[in-house]
Tab-separated table of N, CA, C and O in Angstrom:
chain	number	residue	atom	x	y	z
A	50	MET	N	-13.817	16.823	2.914
A	50	MET	CA	-14.920	17.146	3.499
A	50	MET	C	-15.672	15.873	4.284
A	50	MET	O	-15.988	15.821	5.765
A	51	LEU	N	-15.771	14.437	3.663
A	51	LEU	CA	-15.794	13.478	4.747
A	51	LEU	C	-15.044	13.288	5.909
A	51	LEU	O	-15.293	12.217	6.537
A	52	GLN	N	-13.734	13.599	5.364
A	52	GLN	CA	-12.669	13.190	6.449
A	52	GLN	C	-12.778	13.799	7.899
A	52	GLN	O	-12.735	13.264	8.802
A	53	SER	N	-13.781	14.968	7.633
A	53	SER	CA	-13.891	15.710	9.131
A	53	SER	C	-15.388	15.160	9.524
A	53	SER	O	-15.361	15.649	10.818
A	54	VAL	N	-15.803	14.095	9.153
A	54	VAL	CA	-17.252	13.548	9.686
A	54	VAL	C	-17.037	12.128	9.605
A	54	VAL	O	-17.731	11.381	9.904
A	55	SER	N	-15.750	11.295	9.544
A	55	SER	CA	-15.984	9.871	9.560
A	55	SER	C	-16.142	9.486	10.899
A	55	SER	O	-16.664	8.238	10.680
A	56	TYR	N	-15.444	9.751	11.997
A	56	TYR	CA	-16.017	9.257	13.203
A	56	TYR	C	-17.230	9.517	13.225
A	56	TYR	O	-17.730	8.611	13.671
A	57	GLU	N	-17.905	10.601	12.826
A	57	GLU	CA	-19.468	10.853	12.991
A	57	GLU	C	-19.943	10.150	12.534
A	57	GLU	O	-21.214	9.118	12.893
A	58	LEU	N	-19.640	9.065	11.043
A	58	LEU	CA	-20.180	8.703	10.404
A	58	LEU	C	-20.635	7.035	11.112
A	58	LEU	O	-21.067	6.335	10.920
A	59	SER	N	-18.935	7.037	11.391
A	59	SER	CA	-18.963	5.549	12.182
A	59	SER	C	-20.360	5.666	13.351
A	59	SER	O	-20.919	4.034	13.809
A	60	VAL	N	-20.241	6.332	14.334
A	60	VAL	CA	-21.067	6.279	15.188
A	60	VAL	C	-22.770	6.634	14.710
A	60	VAL	O	-23.561	5.551	15.233
A	61	LEU	N	-22.973	6.991	13.938
A	61	LEU	CA	-24.341	7.413	12.863
A	61	LEU	C	-24.848	5.925	12.671
A	61	LEU	O	-25.848	5.374	12.871
A	62	ALA	N	-23.606	5.254	11.996
A	62	ALA	CA	-23.874	3.707	11.360
A	62	ALA	C	-24.506	2.505	12.652
A	62	ALA	O	-24.915	1.962	12.591
A	63	LYS	N	-23.886	2.960	14.234
A	63	LYS	CA	-24.335	2.277	15.309
A	63	LYS	C	-25.619	2.793	15.480
A	63	LYS	O	-26.494	2.217	16.036
A	64	ALA	N	-25.620	3.931	15.565
A	64	ALA	CA	-26.734	4.535	16.537
A	64	ALA	C	-28.102	4.295	15.648
A	64	ALA	O	-29.289	4.103	16.263
A	65	VAL	N	-28.279	4.514	13.949
A	65	VAL	CA	-29.609	3.788	13.529
A	65	VAL	C	-30.124	2.759	13.719
A	65	VAL	O	-31.081	2.685	13.120
A	66	GLN	N	-29.459	1.724	14.054
A	66	GLN	CA	-29.980	0.492	14.632
A	66	GLN	C	-30.707	0.469	15.817
A	66	GLN	O	-31.612	-0.193	15.734
A	67	HIS	N	-30.792	1.716	16.260
A	67	HIS	CA	-31.846	1.957	17.576
A	67	HIS	C	-32.709	2.786	16.941
A	67	HIS	O	-32.668	3.831	16.365
A	68	LYS	N	-34.335	2.620	17.428
A	68	LYS	CA	-35.375	3.437	17.227
A	68	LYS	C	-35.408	5.045	17.223
A	68	LYS	O	-35.375	5.732	16.479
A	69	ASN	N	-34.809	5.320	18.718
A	69	ASN	CA	-34.801	6.530	19.381
A	69	ASN	C	-33.467	6.898	19.811
A	69	ASN	O	-32.347	6.354	20.051
A	70	LEU	N	-33.390	8.266	19.956
A	70	LEU	CA	-31.929	9.068	20.379
A	70	LEU	C	-31.656	8.766	21.595
A	70	LEU	O	-30.563	8.132	21.687
A	71	SER	N	-32.193	8.432	22.707
A	71	SER	CA	-32.109	7.964	23.676
A	71	SER	C	-31.405	6.735	24.034
A	71	SER	O	-30.316	6.563	24.494
A	72	ALA	N	-32.103	5.731	23.269
A	72	ALA	CA	-31.842	4.153	23.015
A	72	ALA	C	-30.347	4.171	22.238
A	72	ALA	O	-29.218	3.480	22.758
A	73	ALA	N	-30.105	4.774	21.170
A	73	ALA	CA	-28.961	4.885	20.639
A	73	ALA	C	-27.586	5.767	21.279
A	73	ALA	O	-26.567	5.181	21.023
A	74	ALA	N	-27.827	6.756	21.807
A	74	ALA	CA	-26.698	7.152	22.606
A	74	ALA	C	-26.222	6.132	23.722
A	74	ALA	O	-25.107	6.254	24.093
A	75	VAL	N	-27.038	5.456	24.282
A	75	VAL	CA	-26.783	4.562	25.350
A	75	VAL	C	-25.944	3.582	24.860
A	75	VAL	O	-24.657	2.948	25.013
A	76	HIS	N	-26.613	2.881	23.471
A	76	HIS	CA	-25.632	1.995	22.784
A	76	HIS	C	-24.198	2.514	22.312
A	76	HIS	O	-23.490	1.508	22.265
A	77	VAL	N	-23.960	4.035	21.697
A	77	VAL	CA	-22.974	4.350	21.308
A	77	VAL	C	-22.080	4.683	22.659
A	77	VAL	O	-20.700	5.189	22.193
A	78	GLY	N	-22.531	4.929	23.668
A	78	GLY	CA	-21.760	5.282	25.005
A	78	GLY	C	-21.471	7.146	24.871
A	78	GLY	O	-20.541	7.322	25.497
A	79	LEU	N	-22.550	7.400	24.451
A	79	LEU	CA	-22.544	8.933	24.200
A	79	LEU	C	-24.069	9.284	24.976
A	79	LEU	O	-24.480	8.567	25.039
A	80	SER	N	-23.867	11.003	25.550
A	80	SER	CA	-25.187	11.327	26.102
A	80	SER	C	-25.789	11.520	25.060
A	80	SER	O	-25.674	11.828	23.996
A	81	GLN	N	-26.956	11.842	25.355
A	81	GLN	CA	-28.081	12.157	24.385
A	81	GLN	C	-27.904	13.111	23.488
A	81	GLN	O	-27.906	13.701	22.173
A	82	PRO	N	-27.351	14.550	24.316
A	82	PRO	CA	-27.176	15.816	23.764
A	82	PRO	C	-25.772	15.506	23.215
A	82	PRO	O	-25.862	16.507	21.839
A	83	GLN	N	-24.885	14.845	23.795
A	83	GLN	CA	-23.795	14.756	22.660
A	83	GLN	C	-24.083	13.948	21.209
A	83	GLN	O	-23.269	14.394	20.258
A	84	LEU	N	-24.864	13.145	21.372
A	84	LEU	CA	-25.197	12.485	20.162
A	84	LEU	C	-26.357	12.944	19.405
A	84	LEU	O	-25.783	13.112	17.991
A	85	SER	N	-26.751	14.082	19.731
A	85	SER	CA	-27.646	15.136	19.010
A	85	SER	C	-26.547	15.938	18.252
A	85	SER	O	-26.889	16.258	17.195
A	86	ARG	N	-25.786	16.696	19.050
A	86	ARG	CA	-24.671	17.366	18.350
A	86	ARG	C	-23.880	16.984	17.561
A	86	ARG	O	-23.619	17.459	16.299
A	87	LEU	N	-23.652	15.242	17.678
A	87	LEU	CA	-22.699	14.731	16.593
A	87	LEU	C	-23.395	14.805	15.371
A	87	LEU	O	-23.045	14.839	14.368
A	88	ILE	N	-24.594	14.337	15.417
A	88	ILE	CA	-25.329	14.329	14.199
A	88	ILE	C	-25.733	15.603	13.592
A	88	ILE	O	-25.697	15.518	12.519
A	89	ALA	N	-26.056	16.652	14.475
A	89	ALA	CA	-26.163	18.052	13.771
A	89	ALA	C	-24.780	18.470	12.965
A	89	ALA	O	-25.043	18.859	11.846
A	90	LYS	N	-23.641	17.710	13.354
A	90	LYS	CA	-22.566	18.133	12.834
A	90	LYS	C	-22.421	17.443	11.060
A	90	LYS	O	-21.903	18.185	10.142
A	91	ILE	N	-22.920	16.406	11.098
A	91	ILE	CA	-23.124	15.435	9.825
A	91	ILE	C	-23.960	16.331	9.402
A	91	ILE	O	-23.585	16.402	7.872
A	92	GLU	N	-25.156	16.691	9.727
A	92	GLU	CA	-26.024	17.177	8.932
A	92	GLU	C	-25.603	18.489	8.324
A	92	GLU	O	-25.853	19.203	7.316
A	93	ALA	N	-25.167	19.293	9.098
A	93	ALA	CA	-24.481	20.705	8.622
A	93	ALA	C	-23.305	20.539	7.471
A	93	ALA	O	-23.555	21.148	6.579
A	94	GLU	N	-22.067	19.624	7.856
A	94	GLU	CA	-21.287	19.344	6.613
A	94	GLU	C	-21.708	18.749	5.548
A	94	GLU	O	-21.546	19.164	4.390
A	95	LEU	N	-23.104	17.736	5.735
A	95	LEU	CA	-23.523	17.331	4.406
A	95	LEU	C	-24.638	17.838	3.758
A	95	LEU	O	-25.413	17.509	2.519
A	96	ASN	N	-25.262	18.757	4.610
A	96	ASN	CA	-26.596	19.700	4.072
A	96	ASN	C	-27.525	18.859	3.887
A	96	ASN	O	-28.238	18.633	3.075
A	97	VAL	N	-27.559	17.667	5.046
A	97	VAL	CA	-28.975	17.044	4.817
A	97	VAL	C	-29.342	16.828	5.939
A	97	VAL	O	-29.032	17.472	7.567
A	98	MET	N	-30.860	16.023	6.449
A	98	MET	CA	-31.369	15.745	7.325
A	98	MET	C	-31.252	14.610	8.150
A	98	MET	O	-31.981	13.490	6.931
A	99	LEU	N	-30.939	14.017	8.878
A	99	LEU	CA	-30.361	12.585	9.515
A	99	LEU	C	-31.475	12.154	10.606
A	99	LEU	O	-32.285	11.434	10.602
A	100	LEU	N	-31.788	13.372	11.390
A	100	LEU	CA	-32.949	13.328	12.467
A	100	LEU	C	-33.939	14.025	12.380
A	100	LEU	O	-33.894	15.109	12.282
A	101	ASP	N	-35.224	13.484	12.382
A	101	ASP	CA	-36.714	14.406	12.377
A	101	ASP	C	-36.947	14.472	13.744
A	101	ASP	O	-37.196	13.774	14.561
A	102	ARG	N	-36.539	15.903	13.925
A	102	ARG	CA	-36.826	16.647	15.091
A	102	ARG	C	-38.228	17.293	15.554
A	102	ARG	O	-38.048	17.745	16.452
A	103	SER	N	-39.003	17.055	14.596
A	103	SER	CA	-40.244	17.943	14.487
A	103	SER	C	-41.200	17.359	15.540
A	103	SER	O	-41.867	18.429	16.157
A	104	ALA	N	-41.022	15.988	16.083
A	104	ALA	CA	-42.051	16.006	17.076
A	104	ALA	C	-40.622	15.514	18.333
A	104	ALA	O	-39.710	15.030	18.491
A	105	ARG	N	-41.166	16.471	19.390
A	105	ARG	CA	-39.946	16.949	20.619
A	105	ARG	C	-39.701	15.701	21.378
A	105	ARG	O	-38.373	15.605	21.472
A	106	ARG	N	-40.501	14.847	21.511
A	106	ARG	CA	-40.277	13.720	22.603
A	106	ARG	C	-39.894	12.185	21.318
A	106	ARG	O	-39.751	11.483	21.826
A	107	LYS	N	-40.200	12.438	20.206
A	107	LYS	CA	-39.941	11.397	19.640
A	107	LYS	C	-39.249	11.512	18.065
A	107	LYS	O	-39.693	10.696	17.020
A	108	SER	N	-38.337	11.994	18.276
A	108	SER	CA	-37.416	12.429	17.209
A	108	SER	C	-36.815	10.712	16.649
A	108	SER	O	-36.724	9.958	17.556
A	109	GLY	N	-36.782	10.804	15.450
A	109	GLY	CA	-36.662	9.414	14.838
A	109	GLY	C	-35.847	9.651	13.333
A	109	GLY	O	-35.626	11.147	12.911
A	110	TRP	N	-34.917	8.734	13.075
A	110	TRP	CA	-34.141	8.804	12.212
A	110	TRP	C	-35.004	8.603	10.462
A	110	TRP	O	-36.178	8.139	10.303
A	111	THR	N	-34.355	9.569	10.011
A	111	THR	CA	-34.837	9.700	8.458
A	111	THR	C	-34.369	8.930	7.415
A	111	THR	O	-33.648	7.936	7.780
A	112	PRO	N	-34.825	8.307	6.348
A	112	PRO	CA	-34.636	7.360	5.586
A	112	PRO	C	-33.297	7.678	5.098
A	112	PRO	O	-32.203	6.464	4.677
A	113	LEU	N	-32.853	8.804	4.983
A	113	LEU	CA	-31.681	9.096	4.331
A	113	LEU	C	-30.350	8.532	5.540
A	113	LEU	O	-29.316	8.322	5.240
A	114	ALA	N	-30.647	8.862	6.848
A	114	ALA	CA	-29.850	8.462	7.937
A	114	ALA	C	-29.330	7.046	7.907
A	114	ALA	O	-28.530	6.648	7.874
A	115	HIS	N	-30.762	6.112	7.387
A	115	HIS	CA	-30.219	4.636	7.594
A	115	HIS	C	-29.569	4.400	6.272
A	115	HIS	O	-28.732	3.458	6.095
A	116	ASP	N	-30.028	5.133	4.870
A	116	ASP	CA	-29.111	4.980	3.731
A	116	ASP	C	-27.596	5.554	3.951
A	116	ASP	O	-26.845	4.479	3.248
A	117	LEU	N	-27.335	6.428	4.376
A	117	LEU	CA	-25.918	6.954	4.984
A	117	LEU	C	-24.944	6.007	5.838
A	117	LEU	O	-24.101	5.477	5.140
A	118	ALA	N	-26.065	5.210	6.613
A	118	ALA	CA	-24.997	4.543	7.631
A	118	ALA	C	-24.995	3.142	6.570
A	118	ALA	O	-23.764	2.730	6.927
A	119	LEU	N	-26.004	2.673	6.170
A	119	LEU	CA	-25.634	1.407	5.228
A	119	LEU	C	-24.173	1.805	4.290
A	119	LEU	O	-23.493	0.930	4.151
A	120	THR	N	-24.250	2.845	3.718
A	120	THR	CA	-23.423	2.985	2.537
A	120	THR	C	-22.035	3.357	3.506
A	120	THR	O	-21.049	2.404	2.843
A	121	PHE	N	-22.102	3.960	4.327
A	121	PHE	CA	-20.827	4.038	5.181
A	121	PHE	C	-20.093	2.606	5.656
A	121	PHE	O	-19.356	2.171	5.589
A	122	THR	N	-21.076	1.798	6.115
A	122	THR	CA	-21.019	0.471	6.620
A	122	THR	C	-19.970	-0.756	5.393
A	122	THR	O	-19.267	-1.144	5.371
A	123	LYS	N	-20.851	-0.296	4.385
A	123	LYS	CA	-20.418	-1.148	2.936
A	123	LYS	C	-19.404	-0.774	2.822
A	123	LYS	O	-18.384	-1.530	2.593
A	124	GLY	N	-18.565	0.663	2.894
A	124	GLY	CA	-17.346	1.267	2.457
A	124	GLY	C	-16.432	0.977	3.070
A	124	GLY	O	-15.652	0.349	2.824
A	125	MET	N	-16.680	0.660	4.517
A	125	MET	CA	-15.572	0.364	5.639
A	125	MET	C	-15.408	-1.157	5.334
A	125	MET	O	-14.542	-1.464	5.730
A	126	SER	N	-16.332	-1.794	4.875
A	126	SER	CA	-16.259	-3.229	5.115
A	126	SER	C	-15.517	-3.416	3.802
A	126	SER	O	-14.208	-4.261	3.846
A	127	LYS	N	-15.624	-2.577	2.636
A	127	LYS	CA	-14.943	-3.004	1.438
A	127	LYS	C	-13.579	-2.348	1.775
A	127	LYS	O	-12.536	-3.083	1.322
A	128	LEU	N	-13.190	-1.325	2.361
A	128	LEU	CA	-11.894	-1.050	2.584
A	128	LEU	C	-11.027	-1.966	3.501
A	128	LEU	O	-9.933	-2.115	3.233
A	129	GLN	N	-11.583	-2.416	4.410
A	129	GLN	CA	-11.162	-3.383	5.336
A	129	GLN	C	-10.657	-4.702	4.596
A	129	GLN	O	-9.474	-5.185	4.794
A	130	SER	N	-11.602	-5.153	3.780
A	130	SER	CA	-11.121	-6.439	2.680
A	130	SER	C	-9.958	-5.971	1.941
A	130	SER	O	-9.436	-6.711	1.802
A	131	GLU	N	-9.635	-4.744	1.359
A	131	GLU	CA	-8.956	-4.585	0.350
A	131	GLU	C	-8.082	-4.302	1.285
A	131	GLU	O	-6.650	-4.888	0.932
A	132	ILE	N	-7.635	-3.694	2.248
A	132	ILE	CA	-6.545	-3.813	3.211
A	132	ILE	C	-5.839	-5.196	3.624
A	132	ILE	O	-4.932	-5.218	3.609
A	133	LEU	N	-6.877	-5.833	3.964
A	133	LEU	CA	-6.582	-7.358	4.317
A	133	LEU	C	-5.682	-8.153	3.073
A	133	LEU	O	-4.595	-8.739	3.493
A	134	SER	N	-6.532	-7.633	2.024
A	134	SER	CA	-5.735	-8.133	0.761
A	134	SER	C	-4.381	-8.063	0.549
A	134	SER	O	-3.464	-8.865	0.109
A	135	MET	N	-4.258	-6.782	0.647
A	135	MET	CA	-3.074	-5.888	0.144
A	135	MET	C	-2.034	-6.937	0.952
A	135	MET	O	-0.771	-7.131	0.718
A	136	ALA	N	-2.251	-7.099	2.444
A	136	ALA	CA	-1.411	-7.463	3.552
A	136	ALA	C	-1.244	-8.727	3.306
A	136	ALA	O	-0.081	-9.224	3.614
A	137	GLU	N	-1.934	-9.891	2.984
A	137	GLU	CA	-1.719	-11.050	2.422
A	137	GLU	C	-0.868	-11.179	1.016
A	137	GLU	O	-0.185	-11.828	1.146
A	138	GLN	N	-0.887	-10.249	0.507
A	138	GLN	CA	0.133	-10.370	-0.712
A	138	GLN	C	1.366	-9.999	-0.283
A	138	GLN	O	2.592	-10.214	-0.859
A	139	ARG	N	1.475	-9.266	0.645
A	139	ARG	CA	2.902	-8.662	1.109
A	139	ARG	C	3.267	-9.978	2.433
A	139	ARG	O	4.831	-9.864	2.603
A	140	GLU	N	2.680	-10.880	2.305
A	140	GLU	CA	3.010	-11.754	3.178
A	140	GLU	C	4.638	-12.764	2.943
A	140	GLU	O	3.984	-12.994	1.682
A	141	VAL	N	5.119	-12.776	3.592
A	141	VAL	CA	6.508	-13.989	2.942
A	141	VAL	C	5.664	-15.329	3.053
A	141	VAL	O	5.384	-15.969	4.038
A	142	THR	N	6.030	-16.178	1.604
A	142	THR	CA	5.533	-17.187	1.926
A	142	THR	C	6.590	-18.367	1.267
A	142	THR	O	6.685	-19.454	1.583
A	143	GLU	N	7.716	-17.458	1.011
A	143	GLU	CA	9.299	-18.239	1.028
A	143	GLU	C	10.492	-17.410	1.034
A	143	GLU	O	10.302	-16.204	1.178
A	144	LEU	N	11.185	-18.271	1.755
A	144	LEU	CA	12.418	-17.606	2.165
A	144	LEU	C	13.749	-18.231	1.528
A	144	LEU	O	14.158	-19.471	1.797
A	145	HIS	N	14.919	-17.530	0.861
A	145	HIS	CA	15.460	-18.054	0.317
A	145	HIS	C	16.995	-17.345	1.021
A	145	HIS	O	17.350	-16.433	1.491
A	146	ILE	N	17.639	-18.579	1.629
A	146	ILE	CA	19.209	-18.325	2.554
A	146	ILE	C	20.218	-18.908	1.777
A	146	ILE	O	20.080	-19.912	0.767
A	147	GLY	N	20.923	-17.780	1.484
A	147	GLY	CA	22.493	-18.254	0.792
A	147	GLY	C	23.294	-19.077	1.817
A	147	GLY	O	23.416	-18.869	2.940
A	148	THR	N	23.559	-20.119	1.487
A	148	THR	CA	24.505	-21.004	2.124
A	148	THR	C	25.942	-21.546	1.386
A	148	THR	O	25.798	-21.280	0.026
A	149	LEU	N	26.770	-22.052	1.896
A	149	LEU	CA	28.141	-22.079	1.010
A	149	LEU	C	27.878	-22.842	0.008
A	149	LEU	O	28.553	-23.254	-1.006
A	150	GLU	N	26.929	-23.807	-0.154
A	150	GLU	CA	26.514	-25.052	-1.210
A	150	GLU	C	25.381	-24.235	-2.163
A	150	GLU	O	25.258	-24.797	-3.107
A	151	GLY	N	25.016	-23.301	-1.907
A	151	GLY	CA	24.036	-22.430	-2.621
A	151	GLY	C	22.778	-21.905	-2.053
A	151	GLY	O	23.153	-21.676	-0.924
A	152	LEU	N	22.058	-21.726	-2.986
A	152	LEU	CA	20.499	-21.269	-2.001
A	152	LEU	C	19.683	-22.478	-1.654
A	152	LEU	O	19.593	-23.607	-2.678
A	153	SER	N	19.165	-22.319	-0.458
A	153	SER	CA	18.121	-23.363	-0.007
A	153	SER	C	16.780	-22.536	-0.188
A	153	SER	O	16.705	-21.555	0.525
A	154	HIS	N	15.944	-23.365	-0.286
A	154	HIS	CA	14.206	-22.866	-0.725
A	154	HIS	C	13.872	-23.325	0.878
A	154	HIS	O	13.895	-24.649	1.053
A	155	ILE	N	13.190	-22.649	1.754
A	155	ILE	CA	12.422	-22.585	2.798
A	155	ILE	C	11.107	-22.427	2.798
A	155	ILE	O	10.645	-21.060	2.866
A	156	PRO	N	10.322	-23.278	2.088
A	156	PRO	CA	8.962	-22.809	2.173
A	156	PRO	C	8.398	-22.602	3.901
A	156	PRO	O	8.874	-23.087	4.718
A	157	LEU	N	7.537	-21.296	3.852
A	157	LEU	CA	6.842	-21.241	5.062
A	157	LEU	C	5.646	-21.360	4.766
A	157	LEU	O	4.535	-20.757	3.644
A	158	SER	N	5.067	-21.724	6.224
A	158	SER	CA	3.693	-21.958	6.212
A	158	SER	C	2.707	-21.064	7.366
A	158	SER	O	3.565	-21.039	8.234
A	159	SER	N	1.450	-20.671	7.100
A	159	SER	CA	0.923	-20.309	8.318
A	159	SER	C	-0.089	-20.919	9.182
A	159	SER	O	-0.309	-22.168	8.736
């Protein structure tokens, strides 16, 4: 379910930093109608309201939109941190080379 809107959630996380849809659209590099459709897709997928469209020219983000964006951002930061940690654990720190005299230890520094 969330895989189908992961890109959209990343855009939402950037968009909610701006007060209105027009400014947000410029910031994320989409037209206002494209951003509106993208938000509508998240709303439909998750069955939530992220953009209050009741005032025609003054649509604004709901508190849930801000909460969802923050949760997504925190989750992505945690995922990135865990991936970096796994990569560091796999980093070669010592190399053993066989020679005629036996093994030689060569420490590697980064």
